[in-house]
């Protein structure tokens, strides 16, 4: 990320549209209701054959009809993750009160993070190849696989001819990465409007990988609990409309929150284990970029996977940065781990929390692990007057990303 200077970052950036596809609700209003209620998206996986696994719960999106949202592209030409991405972008643009013509007349960026891209299609292709030979592989399905589709399809849906598109493959930190890139693009005057976030679809490859690591929970995800069992894989998309404050004010847009700053780093410490000092450094980078002191943060949306390694390491990193840690919640307790969509959906949760005045809960919670020692807002949302919120996203490979949001006061 660019070095913060007086000249850099002079344009203020705000959120004016939200689009959510999740296991607890599709659309910002239903997603908000799910967060307020502490709704769980956990259920038996139906997306693929789970024969041979002792247990197979996940947080799958059901009742998703891409034809309800896509107006330009044929959903059959897109993989499921790309369908999520385009549908969430369509919702976000509508929520922002932007017409297609207005959007296409502006300099735009589409920035979408992901872990798996279209790995569900790859699962099917490999299955057909093994069972019936390579000649049985469907070329139409193969054409949906390139990961760039997650962002370029959004540009094609809106017929954007002045857009820069980027798909960010930094795994479970990717949503925050994509938002950070969008923030820089507007700050530097390279884009007027950014559609930024993340998307992923559940696939057997990723479920099997986590299962073999021994990190899949049998029933529910219970982050920070002393009896937690691990993660549940999930899916969905979160796309946010970022634009300059001047642009939002000029067109009278509703402003959910301001994007104050972000931090990114990669420690390359271990392929799967988080590194406490690096996670803490990433938080400090974000706070410095935002011009925010730790004591000003009202709550932290943690990465909070529900594994021993993540929860304890992240909690220790938080305590090393915050003399008195703020309330720290895990939305994955409700949404499961939606991979590249995770920090994007959490970012939407942060914006809604600021605007609506509440802190989402960490559900499935009985007793806090003493090695965590954080107030995780167990099981029920609480009202709160929030001014600044921090959103953490961590990933395999040592990728860390943190975004700071603030209340916009006119």
mmCIF file of C-alpha atoms in Angstrom:
data_model
loop_
_atom_site.group_PDB
_atom_site.id
_atom_site.type_symbol
_atom_site.label_atom_id
_atom_site.label_comp_id
_atom_site.label_asym_id
_atom_site.label_seq_id
_atom_site.Cartn_x
_atom_site.Cartn_y
_atom_site.Cartn_z
ATOM 1 C CA UNK A 1 0.000 0.000 0.000
ATOM 2 C CA UNK A 2 1.210 3.563 -0.642
ATOM 3 C CA UNK A 3 2.976 5.395 2.171
ATOM 4 C CA UNK A 4 0.739 7.836 3.988
ATOM 5 C CA UNK A 5 1.740 11.446 3.418
ATOM 6 C CA UNK A 6 -0.001 14.792 3.678
ATOM 7 C CA UNK A 7 -0.473 14.854 -0.106
ATOM 8 C CA UNK A 8 -1.714 11.276 -0.304
ATOM 9 C CA UNK A 9 -5.252 10.411 0.690
ATOM 10 C CA UNK A 10 -6.765 13.872 0.483
ATOM 11 C CA UNK A 11 -10.050 12.603 -0.977
ATOM 12 C CA UNK A 12 -12.455 11.225 1.590
ATOM 13 C CA UNK A 13 -14.174 7.965 0.596
ATOM 14 C CA UNK A 14 -17.611 6.795 1.717
ATOM 15 C CA UNK A 15 -19.856 3.756 1.339
ATOM 16 C CA UNK A 16 -23.127 4.429 -0.450
ATOM 17 C CA UNK A 17 -24.353 0.985 -1.535
ATOM 18 C CA UNK A 18 -24.311 -2.544 -0.115
ATOM 19 C CA UNK A 19 -25.009 -5.881 -1.787
ATOM 20 C CA UNK A 20 -24.992 -9.125 0.201
ATOM 21 C CA UNK A 21 -25.481 -12.757 -0.768
ATOM 22 C CA UNK A 22 -25.186 -14.879 2.365
ATOM 23 C CA UNK A 23 -26.469 -17.942 4.152
ATOM 24 C CA UNK A 24 -28.384 -15.742 6.633
ATOM 25 C CA UNK A 25 -30.026 -13.481 4.087
ATOM 26 C CA UNK A 26 -29.820 -12.152 0.535
ATOM 27 C CA UNK A 27 -29.836 -8.363 0.227
ATOM 28 C CA UNK A 28 -28.689 -5.775 2.765
ATOM 29 C CA UNK A 29 -31.996 -5.640 4.651
ATOM 30 C CA UNK A 30 -32.245 -9.404 5.164
ATOM 31 C CA UNK A 31 -28.554 -9.593 5.983
ATOM 32 C CA UNK A 32 -29.056 -6.876 8.608
ATOM 33 C CA UNK A 33 -32.007 -8.752 10.078
ATOM 34 C CA UNK A 34 -29.896 -11.914 10.276
ATOM 35 C CA UNK A 35 -27.099 -10.119 12.109
ATOM 36 C CA UNK A 36 -29.503 -8.513 14.566
ATOM 37 C CA UNK A 37 -31.200 -11.832 15.313
ATOM 38 C CA UNK A 38 -27.984 -13.843 15.548
ATOM 39 C CA UNK A 39 -29.258 -16.150 12.830
ATOM 40 C CA UNK A 40 -27.228 -19.249 12.019
ATOM 41 C CA UNK A 41 -26.624 -20.295 8.413
ATOM 42 C CA UNK A 42 -25.457 -23.786 9.422
ATOM 43 C CA UNK A 43 -27.141 -26.761 7.788
ATOM 44 C CA UNK A 44 -26.211 -30.077 6.116
ATOM 45 C CA UNK A 45 -24.275 -29.450 2.896
ATOM 46 C CA UNK A 46 -26.279 -30.072 -0.261
ATOM 47 C CA UNK A 47 -23.938 -28.452 -2.781
ATOM 48 C CA UNK A 48 -21.934 -31.628 -3.442
ATOM 49 C CA UNK A 49 -21.713 -35.281 -2.472
ATOM 50 C CA UNK A 50 -20.335 -35.588 1.069
ATOM 51 C CA UNK A 51 -20.296 -39.385 1.141
ATOM 52 C CA UNK A 52 -17.311 -40.609 3.122
ATOM 53 C CA UNK A 53 -17.107 -37.637 5.476
ATOM 54 C CA UNK A 54 -18.165 -38.350 9.044
ATOM 55 C CA UNK A 55 -19.889 -34.974 9.281
ATOM 56 C CA UNK A 56 -20.632 -32.277 6.724
ATOM 57 C CA UNK A 57 -22.382 -29.135 7.882
ATOM 58 C CA UNK A 58 -21.802 -25.826 6.157
ATOM 59 C CA UNK A 59 -23.304 -22.383 5.613
ATOM 60 C CA UNK A 60 -24.743 -22.705 2.132
ATOM 61 C CA UNK A 61 -26.745 -20.056 0.279
ATOM 62 C CA UNK A 62 -30.139 -21.511 -0.626
ATOM 63 C CA UNK A 63 -32.973 -20.082 -2.696
ATOM 64 C CA UNK A 64 -30.550 -18.037 -4.786
ATOM 65 C CA UNK A 65 -31.891 -17.335 -8.276
ATOM 66 C CA UNK A 66 -29.341 -15.281 -10.255
ATOM 67 C CA UNK A 67 -31.968 -14.529 -12.874
ATOM 68 C CA UNK A 68 -33.681 -12.254 -10.363
ATOM 69 C CA UNK A 69 -30.679 -9.920 -10.313
ATOM 70 C CA UNK A 70 -28.779 -10.185 -13.609
ATOM 71 C CA UNK A 71 -30.271 -8.087 -16.395
ATOM 72 C CA UNK A 72 -27.535 -8.231 -19.065
ATOM 73 C CA UNK A 73 -25.656 -11.516 -18.711
ATOM 74 C CA UNK A 74 -27.009 -15.036 -19.088
ATOM 75 C CA UNK A 75 -26.449 -16.713 -15.675
ATOM 76 C CA UNK A 76 -25.786 -20.037 -17.434
ATOM 77 C CA UNK A 77 -22.537 -18.599 -18.792
ATOM 78 C CA UNK A 78 -21.248 -17.843 -15.282
ATOM 79 C CA UNK A 79 -19.980 -20.043 -12.475
ATOM 80 C CA UNK A 80 -21.699 -19.830 -9.094
ATOM 81 C CA UNK A 81 -19.101 -17.525 -7.487
ATOM 82 C CA UNK A 82 -19.350 -15.130 -10.437
ATOM 83 C CA UNK A 83 -23.133 -15.239 -10.222
ATOM 84 C CA UNK A 84 -22.813 -14.253 -6.559
ATOM 85 C CA UNK A 85 -20.403 -11.437 -7.434
ATOM 86 C CA UNK A 86 -22.562 -9.961 -10.200
ATOM 87 C CA UNK A 87 -25.786 -10.296 -8.200
ATOM 88 C CA UNK A 88 -24.242 -8.585 -5.161
ATOM 89 C CA UNK A 89 -22.882 -5.813 -7.397
ATOM 90 C CA UNK A 90 -26.331 -5.332 -8.940
ATOM 91 C CA UNK A 91 -27.866 -5.052 -5.447
ATOM 92 C CA UNK A 92 -25.176 -2.615 -4.281
ATOM 93 C CA UNK A 93 -25.569 -0.329 -7.302
ATOM 94 C CA UNK A 94 -29.337 -0.276 -6.875
ATOM 95 C CA UNK A 95 -28.930 0.397 -3.158
ATOM 96 C CA UNK A 96 -26.632 3.323 -4.004
ATOM 97 C CA UNK A 97 -29.274 4.847 -6.241
ATOM 98 C CA UNK A 98 -27.043 4.717 -9.323
ATOM 99 C CA UNK A 99 -28.464 4.063 -12.773
ATOM 100 C CA UNK A 100 -26.577 1.907 -15.259
ATOM 101 C CA UNK A 101 -26.080 4.931 -17.498
ATOM 102 C CA UNK A 102 -24.693 7.049 -14.665
ATOM 103 C CA UNK A 103 -22.352 4.282 -13.576
ATOM 104 C CA UNK A 104 -21.060 3.630 -17.091
ATOM 105 C CA UNK A 105 -20.352 7.337 -17.609
ATOM 106 C CA UNK A 106 -17.960 7.464 -14.629
ATOM 107 C CA UNK A 107 -14.403 6.177 -14.204
ATOM 108 C CA UNK A 108 -14.905 2.926 -12.284
ATOM 109 C CA UNK A 109 -12.967 0.118 -10.692
ATOM 110 C CA UNK A 110 -14.319 -3.359 -10.049
ATOM 111 C CA UNK A 111 -12.209 -5.046 -7.374
ATOM 112 C CA UNK A 112 -13.280 -8.519 -6.213
ATOM 113 C CA UNK A 113 -11.421 -10.832 -3.848
ATOM 114 C CA UNK A 114 -11.658 -14.615 -3.795
ATOM 115 C CA UNK A 115 -10.106 -17.774 -2.423
ATOM 116 C CA UNK A 116 -11.360 -20.478 -4.764
ATOM 117 C CA UNK A 117 -12.669 -18.655 -7.829
ATOM 118 C CA UNK A 118 -14.789 -21.201 -9.667
ATOM 119 C CA UNK A 119 -13.427 -24.307 -7.956
ATOM 120 C CA UNK A 120 -16.900 -25.844 -7.853
ATOM 121 C CA UNK A 121 -16.810 -25.975 -11.667
ATOM 122 C CA UNK A 122 -13.305 -27.417 -11.465
ATOM 123 C CA UNK A 123 -14.623 -30.113 -9.110
ATOM 124 C CA UNK A 124 -17.185 -31.105 -11.758
ATOM 125 C CA UNK A 125 -14.660 -31.059 -14.601
ATOM 126 C CA UNK A 126 -12.210 -33.261 -12.720
ATOM 127 C CA UNK A 127 -14.999 -35.648 -11.747
ATOM 128 C CA UNK A 128 -16.063 -36.033 -15.393
ATOM 129 C CA UNK A 129 -12.467 -36.462 -16.527
ATOM 130 C CA UNK A 130 -11.823 -39.245 -14.022
ATOM 131 C CA UNK A 131 -15.087 -41.069 -14.704
ATOM 132 C CA UNK A 132 -15.476 -40.630 -18.453
ATOM 133 C CA UNK A 133 -12.188 -39.278 -19.805
ATOM 134 C CA UNK A 134 -11.100 -35.772 -20.769
ATOM 135 C CA UNK A 135 -13.301 -35.744 -23.873
ATOM 136 C CA UNK A 136 -16.346 -35.662 -21.564
ATOM 137 C CA UNK A 137 -15.357 -32.332 -20.020
ATOM 138 C CA UNK A 138 -17.916 -29.665 -20.905
ATOM 139 C CA UNK A 139 -16.192 -26.752 -22.726
ATOM 140 C CA UNK A 140 -18.935 -24.380 -21.605
ATOM 141 C CA UNK A 141 -18.166 -25.178 -17.970
ATOM 142 C CA UNK A 142 -14.425 -24.886 -18.627
ATOM 143 C CA UNK A 143 -15.029 -21.418 -20.042
ATOM 144 C CA UNK A 144 -16.525 -20.277 -16.742
ATOM 145 C CA UNK A 145 -13.429 -21.164 -14.709
ATOM 146 C CA UNK A 146 -10.974 -18.217 -15.223
ATOM 147 C CA UNK A 147 -10.820 -16.356 -11.939
ATOM 148 C CA UNK A 148 -10.831 -12.971 -13.662
ATOM 149 C CA UNK A 149 -14.509 -13.557 -14.434
ATOM 150 C CA UNK A 150 -15.444 -12.546 -10.891
ATOM 151 C CA UNK A 151 -14.645 -8.914 -11.699
ATOM 152 C CA UNK A 152 -14.872 -8.728 -15.505
ATOM 153 C CA UNK A 153 -18.404 -10.157 -15.485
ATOM 154 C CA UNK A 154 -19.482 -7.265 -13.249
ATOM 155 C CA UNK A 155 -18.084 -4.805 -15.809
ATOM 156 C CA UNK A 156 -19.918 -6.645 -18.609
ATOM 157 C CA UNK A 157 -23.192 -6.709 -16.650
ATOM 158 C CA UNK A 158 -23.123 -2.904 -16.352
ATOM 159 C CA UNK A 159 -21.487 -2.356 -19.775
ATOM 160 C CA UNK A 160 -18.653 -0.398 -18.163
ATOM 161 C CA UNK A 161 -16.249 0.937 -20.775
ATOM 162 C CA UNK A 162 -14.141 3.080 -18.436
ATOM 163 C CA UNK A 163 -13.498 0.451 -15.810
ATOM 164 C CA UNK A 164 -10.382 -1.122 -14.375
ATOM 165 C CA UNK A 165 -11.087 -4.668 -13.203
ATOM 166 C CA UNK A 166 -9.030 -6.697 -10.781
ATOM 167 C CA UNK A 167 -9.611 -10.039 -9.089
ATOM 168 C CA UNK A 168 -7.584 -10.348 -5.886
ATOM 169 C CA UNK A 169 -6.649 -13.946 -4.983
ATOM 170 C CA UNK A 170 -5.375 -13.378 -1.446
ATOM 171 C CA UNK A 171 -7.635 -16.055 0.003
ATOM 172 C CA UNK A 172 -9.587 -15.305 3.152
ATOM 173 C CA UNK A 173 -8.175 -11.769 3.473
ATOM 174 C CA UNK A 174 -9.148 -10.908 -0.112
ATOM 175 C CA UNK A 175 -12.356 -8.964 0.535
ATOM 176 C CA UNK A 176 -10.532 -6.399 2.637
ATOM 177 C CA UNK A 177 -7.718 -6.286 0.067
ATOM 178 C CA UNK A 178 -10.249 -5.446 -2.646
ATOM 179 C CA UNK A 179 -11.800 -2.684 -0.537
ATOM 180 C CA UNK A 180 -8.353 -1.266 0.232
ATOM 181 C CA UNK A 181 -7.424 -1.191 -3.455
ATOM 182 C CA UNK A 182 -10.674 0.617 -4.153
ATOM 183 C CA UNK A 183 -9.989 3.123 -1.398
ATOM 184 C CA UNK A 184 -6.609 3.959 -2.946
ATOM 185 C CA UNK A 185 -8.064 4.254 -6.451
ATOM 186 C CA UNK A 186 -10.522 6.932 -5.291
ATOM 187 C CA UNK A 187 -8.057 8.686 -3.010
ATOM 188 C CA UNK A 188 -5.610 9.025 -5.886
ATOM 189 C CA UNK A 189 -8.242 10.168 -8.376
ATOM 190 C CA UNK A 190 -7.915 7.058 -10.542
ATOM 191 C CA UNK A 191 -11.585 6.115 -10.124
ATOM 192 C CA UNK A 192 -14.797 7.924 -9.240
ATOM 193 C CA UNK A 193 -16.715 4.856 -8.130
ATOM 194 C CA UNK A 194 -15.516 1.429 -7.007
ATOM 195 C CA UNK A 195 -17.478 -1.784 -6.728
ATOM 196 C CA UNK A 196 -15.338 -3.652 -4.222
ATOM 197 C CA UNK A 197 -15.704 -6.805 -2.127
ATOM 198 C CA UNK A 198 -15.388 -10.561 -2.429
ATOM 199 C CA UNK A 199 -17.116 -13.748 -3.562
ATOM 200 C CA UNK A 200 -16.744 -17.505 -3.236
ATOM 201 C CA UNK A 201 -18.864 -20.624 -3.729
ATOM 202 C CA UNK A 202 -18.701 -23.751 -1.606
ATOM 203 C CA UNK A 203 -16.740 -26.577 -3.213
ATOM 204 C CA UNK A 204 -15.671 -30.072 -2.278
ATOM 205 C CA UNK A 205 -11.977 -29.322 -2.788
ATOM 206 C CA UNK A 206 -11.851 -26.700 -0.023
ATOM 207 C CA UNK A 207 -14.121 -28.627 2.338
ATOM 208 C CA UNK A 208 -11.951 -31.741 1.949
ATOM 209 C CA UNK A 209 -8.780 -29.730 2.516
ATOM 210 C CA UNK A 210 -9.994 -28.229 5.776
ATOM 211 C CA UNK A 211 -11.415 -31.597 6.802
ATOM 212 C CA UNK A 212 -8.021 -33.241 6.332
ATOM 213 C CA UNK A 213 -6.466 -30.476 8.428
ATOM 214 C CA UNK A 214 -8.874 -31.436 11.218
ATOM 215 C CA UNK A 215 -10.413 -27.977 11.347
ATOM 216 C CA UNK A 216 -14.033 -28.651 10.278
ATOM 217 C CA UNK A 217 -16.537 -28.419 13.148
ATOM 218 C CA UNK A 218 -19.082 -31.252 13.337
ATOM 219 C CA UNK A 219 -22.132 -29.038 13.865
ATOM 220 C CA UNK A 220 -21.651 -25.309 14.498
ATOM 221 C CA UNK A 221 -18.904 -22.694 14.506
ATOM 222 C CA UNK A 222 -18.225 -21.329 18.022
ATOM 223 C CA UNK A 223 -15.381 -18.783 17.839
ATOM 224 C CA UNK A 224 -13.628 -17.816 21.085
ATOM 225 C CA UNK A 225 -15.490 -20.518 23.042
ATOM 226 C CA UNK A 226 -13.440 -22.864 25.184
ATOM 227 C CA UNK A 227 -15.211 -25.829 23.554
ATOM 228 C CA UNK A 228 -14.953 -24.664 19.921
ATOM 229 C CA UNK A 229 -14.473 -27.372 17.316
ATOM 230 C CA UNK A 230 -13.343 -25.430 14.234
ATOM 231 C CA UNK A 231 -14.802 -23.796 11.141
ATOM 232 C CA UNK A 232 -17.800 -24.381 8.914
ATOM 233 C CA UNK A 233 -17.202 -23.612 5.266
ATOM 234 C CA UNK A 234 -19.621 -21.115 3.757
ATOM 235 C CA UNK A 235 -20.246 -19.117 0.620
ATOM 236 C CA UNK A 236 -21.652 -15.858 -0.690
ATOM 237 C CA UNK A 237 -20.608 -12.409 -1.818
ATOM 238 C CA UNK A 238 -20.374 -8.918 -0.436
ATOM 239 C CA UNK A 239 -19.974 -5.956 -2.800
ATOM 240 C CA UNK A 240 -19.799 -2.359 -1.571
ATOM 241 C CA UNK A 241 -20.088 0.883 -3.532
ATOM 242 C CA UNK A 242 -17.226 3.212 -2.633
ATOM 243 C CA UNK A 243 -17.174 6.764 -3.925
ATOM 244 C CA UNK A 244 -15.655 10.091 -3.003
ATOM 245 C CA UNK A 245 -17.490 12.135 -0.416
ATOM 246 C CA UNK A 246 -17.832 14.954 -2.963
ATOM 247 C CA UNK A 247 -19.548 12.624 -5.423
ATOM 248 C CA UNK A 248 -21.909 11.216 -2.798
ATOM 249 C CA UNK A 249 -22.892 14.671 -1.560
ATOM 250 C CA UNK A 250 -23.350 16.016 -5.076
ATOM 251 C CA UNK A 251 -25.921 13.385 -5.941
ATOM 252 C CA UNK A 252 -27.555 13.293 -2.496
ATOM 253 C CA UNK A 253 -26.620 9.672 -1.829
ATOM 254 C CA UNK A 254 -27.262 7.885 1.454
ATOM 255 C CA UNK A 255 -23.955 7.408 3.268
ATOM 256 C CA UNK A 256 -23.541 4.281 5.390
ATOM 257 C CA UNK A 257 -20.031 4.985 6.652
ATOM 258 C CA UNK A 258 -16.679 6.439 5.746
ATOM 259 C CA UNK A 259 -13.710 4.252 4.787
ATOM 260 C CA UNK A 260 -10.969 5.760 6.936
ATOM 261 C CA UNK A 261 -8.007 3.568 6.100
ATOM 262 C CA UNK A 262 -6.562 0.102 5.739
ATOM 263 C CA UNK A 263 -3.476 -1.993 6.293
ATOM 264 C CA UNK A 264 -2.054 -4.979 4.406
ATOM 265 C CA UNK A 265 0.962 -7.169 5.022
ATOM 266 C CA UNK A 266 2.277 -10.643 4.303
ATOM 267 C CA UNK A 267 4.657 -12.260 6.763
ATOM 268 C CA UNK A 268 5.231 -15.522 4.845
ATOM 269 C CA UNK A 269 5.713 -17.074 8.279
ATOM 270 C CA UNK A 270 3.785 -20.294 7.668
ATOM 271 C CA UNK A 271 1.434 -21.700 5.047
ATOM 272 C CA UNK A 272 -1.469 -22.141 7.461
ATOM 273 C CA UNK A 273 -0.470 -20.770 10.901
ATOM 274 C CA UNK A 274 -1.104 -17.081 11.736
ATOM 275 C CA UNK A 275 1.779 -15.028 13.184
ATOM 276 C CA UNK A 276 0.838 -12.825 16.127
ATOM 277 C CA UNK A 277 3.361 -10.020 15.572
ATOM 278 C CA UNK A 278 2.436 -9.701 11.908
ATOM 279 C CA UNK A 279 -1.305 -9.581 12.646
ATOM 280 C CA UNK A 280 -0.655 -6.861 15.241
ATOM 281 C CA UNK A 281 1.521 -4.901 12.790
ATOM 282 C CA UNK A 282 -1.268 -5.018 10.205
ATOM 283 C CA UNK A 283 -3.720 -3.518 12.713
ATOM 284 C CA UNK A 284 -1.230 -0.738 13.491
ATOM 285 C CA UNK A 285 -0.793 -0.032 9.763
ATOM 286 C CA UNK A 286 -4.549 0.312 9.332
ATOM 287 C CA UNK A 287 -4.979 2.535 12.389
ATOM 288 C CA UNK A 288 -2.125 4.775 11.262
ATOM 289 C CA UNK A 289 -3.519 5.035 7.732
ATOM 290 C CA UNK A 290 -6.910 5.936 9.202
ATOM 291 C CA UNK A 291 -5.452 8.438 11.651
ATOM 292 C CA UNK A 292 -7.196 6.609 14.488
ATOM 293 C CA UNK A 293 -5.978 5.813 18.011
ATOM 294 C CA UNK A 294 -6.698 2.310 19.351
ATOM 295 C CA UNK A 295 -8.848 3.662 22.168
ATOM 296 C CA UNK A 296 -11.171 5.254 19.595
ATOM 297 C CA UNK A 297 -12.254 1.889 18.093
ATOM 298 C CA UNK A 298 -15.767 0.922 19.196
ATOM 299 C CA UNK A 299 -15.666 -2.732 18.232
ATOM 300 C CA UNK A 300 -13.594 -5.163 16.191
ATOM 301 C CA UNK A 301 -15.037 -7.556 13.646
ATOM 302 C CA UNK A 302 -12.492 -10.329 14.097
ATOM 303 C CA UNK A 303 -11.356 -12.874 11.544
ATOM 304 C CA UNK A 304 -12.582 -15.274 14.261
ATOM 305 C CA UNK A 305 -12.616 -18.631 12.482
ATOM 306 C CA UNK A 306 -13.313 -20.802 15.515
ATOM 307 C CA UNK A 307 -9.998 -22.665 15.382
ATOM 308 C CA UNK A 308 -7.600 -22.767 18.319
ATOM 309 C CA UNK A 309 -4.713 -21.384 16.240
ATOM 310 C CA UNK A 310 -6.609 -18.410 14.828
ATOM 311 C CA UNK A 311 -8.642 -17.396 17.854
ATOM 312 C CA UNK A 312 -5.822 -17.361 20.368
ATOM 313 C CA UNK A 313 -3.276 -15.760 18.019
ATOM 314 C CA UNK A 314 -5.693 -13.046 16.874
ATOM 315 C CA UNK A 315 -6.808 -12.326 20.445
ATOM 316 C CA UNK A 316 -3.218 -11.965 21.630
ATOM 317 C CA UNK A 317 -2.458 -9.665 18.696
ATOM 318 C CA UNK A 318 -5.474 -7.516 19.592
ATOM 319 C CA UNK A 319 -4.404 -7.287 23.219
ATOM 320 C CA UNK A 320 -0.903 -6.245 22.129
ATOM 321 C CA UNK A 321 -2.338 -3.297 20.167
ATOM 322 C CA UNK A 322 -5.227 -2.287 22.436
ATOM 323 C CA UNK A 323 -4.480 -1.554 26.090
ATOM 324 C CA UNK A 324 -8.167 -2.155 26.753
ATOM 325 C CA UNK A 325 -9.543 -4.232 23.850
ATOM 326 C CA UNK A 326 -12.955 -3.186 22.556
ATOM 327 C CA UNK A 327 -15.746 -5.688 22.107
ATOM 328 C CA UNK A 328 -14.595 -8.204 19.492
ATOM 329 C CA UNK A 329 -17.088 -10.352 17.577
ATOM 330 C CA UNK A 330 -16.984 -13.085 14.948
ATOM 331 C CA UNK A 331 -19.668 -12.933 12.261
ATOM 332 C CA UNK A 332 -18.385 -16.323 11.061
ATOM 333 C CA UNK A 333 -20.284 -17.834 13.971
ATOM 334 C CA UNK A 334 -23.397 -17.031 11.880
ATOM 335 C CA UNK A 335 -22.082 -17.015 8.282
ATOM 336 C CA UNK A 336 -19.497 -19.753 8.423
ATOM 337 C CA UNK A 337 -16.213 -19.100 6.668
ATOM 338 C CA UNK A 338 -17.167 -17.740 3.263
ATOM 339 C CA UNK A 339 -13.503 -17.516 2.236
ATOM 340 C CA UNK A 340 -12.899 -14.610 -0.170
ATOM 341 C CA UNK A 341 -16.310 -13.174 0.693
ATOM 342 C CA UNK A 342 -15.686 -13.307 4.441
ATOM 343 C CA UNK A 343 -14.154 -9.901 5.126
ATOM 344 C CA UNK A 344 -16.376 -8.259 2.482
ATOM 345 C CA UNK A 345 -19.551 -9.518 4.171
ATOM 346 C CA UNK A 346 -18.075 -8.498 7.520
ATOM 347 C CA UNK A 347 -17.377 -5.038 6.077
ATOM 348 C CA UNK A 348 -21.049 -4.757 5.185
ATOM 349 C CA UNK A 349 -21.857 -5.837 8.738
ATOM 350 C CA UNK A 350 -19.566 -3.101 10.077
ATOM 351 C CA UNK A 351 -21.219 -0.427 7.923
ATOM 352 C CA UNK A 352 -24.698 -1.545 9.007
ATOM 353 C CA UNK A 353 -23.614 -1.645 12.650
ATOM 354 C CA UNK A 354 -22.382 1.948 12.467
ATOM 355 C CA UNK A 355 -25.513 3.197 10.733
ATOM 356 C CA UNK A 356 -28.014 1.186 12.800
ATOM 357 C CA UNK A 357 -26.265 1.511 16.175
ATOM 358 C CA UNK A 358 -25.663 -2.059 17.281
ATOM 359 C CA UNK A 359 -22.922 -4.679 17.624
ATOM 360 C CA UNK A 360 -23.634 -8.099 16.065
ATOM 361 C CA UNK A 361 -23.255 -11.123 18.344
ATOM 362 C CA UNK A 362 -20.916 -14.090 18.394
ATOM 363 C CA UNK A 363 -23.395 -16.968 18.490
ATOM 364 C CA UNK A 364 -23.001 -20.576 19.688
ATOM 365 C CA UNK A 365 -21.123 -19.198 22.686
ATOM 366 C CA UNK A 366 -21.122 -20.793 26.153
ATOM 367 C CA UNK A 367 -17.816 -20.008 27.887
ATOM 368 C CA UNK A 368 -15.017 -17.771 26.675
ATOM 369 C CA UNK A 369 -11.591 -19.385 26.311
ATOM 370 C CA UNK A 370 -9.373 -17.757 28.995
ATOM 371 C CA UNK A 371 -6.557 -17.592 26.403
ATOM 372 C CA UNK A 372 -8.836 -15.353 24.337
ATOM 373 C CA UNK A 373 -10.145 -13.152 27.176
ATOM 374 C CA UNK A 374 -12.201 -10.793 25.006
ATOM 375 C CA UNK A 375 -15.789 -9.597 25.288
ATOM 376 C CA UNK A 376 -17.188 -11.330 22.201
ATOM 377 C CA UNK A 377 -20.817 -10.149 22.656
ATOM 378 C CA UNK A 378 -22.134 -13.658 23.246
ATOM 379 C CA UNK A 379 -25.298 -14.780 21.474
ATOM 380 C CA UNK A 380 -27.253 -11.520 21.399
ATOM 381 C CA UNK A 381 -26.658 -8.256 19.574
ATOM 382 C CA UNK A 382 -26.274 -5.188 21.762
ATOM 383 C CA UNK A 383 -27.131 -1.530 21.060
ATOM 384 C CA UNK A 384 -24.105 0.726 20.702
ATOM 385 C CA UNK A 385 -23.318 4.233 19.532
ATOM 386 C CA UNK A 386 -20.419 3.521 17.213
ATOM 387 C CA UNK A 387 -18.010 6.039 15.746
ATOM 388 C CA UNK A 388 -15.147 3.833 14.532
ATOM 389 C CA UNK A 389 -15.084 0.091 13.720
ATOM 390 C CA UNK A 390 -12.231 -2.228 12.719
ATOM 391 C CA UNK A 391 -12.594 -5.192 10.337
ATOM 392 C CA UNK A 392 -9.912 -7.932 10.409
ATOM 393 C CA UNK A 393 -9.233 -10.437 7.621
ATOM 394 C CA UNK A 394 -6.460 -13.041 7.842
ATOM 395 C CA UNK A 395 -5.479 -15.744 5.371
ATOM 396 C CA UNK A 396 -3.297 -18.737 4.687
ATOM 397 C CA UNK A 397 0.118 -17.804 3.406
ATOM 398 C CA UNK A 398 0.467 -15.037 5.977
ATOM 399 C CA UNK A 399 -1.777 -12.507 4.220
ATOM 400 C CA UNK A 400 -3.356 -10.040 6.630
ATOM 401 C CA UNK A 401 -5.747 -7.188 5.895
ATOM 402 C CA UNK A 402 -7.494 -4.702 8.171
ATOM 403 C CA UNK A 403 -9.940 -1.946 7.188
ATOM 404 C CA UNK A 404 -11.113 0.898 9.450
ATOM 405 C CA UNK A 405 -14.598 2.368 8.996
ATOM 406 C CA UNK A 406 -16.016 5.492 10.612
ATOM 407 C CA UNK A 407 -19.377 7.141 11.079
ATOM 408 C CA UNK A 408 -19.994 9.978 8.657
ATOM 409 C CA UNK A 409 -21.213 13.091 10.417
ATOM 410 C CA UNK A 410 -22.351 15.797 8.020
#
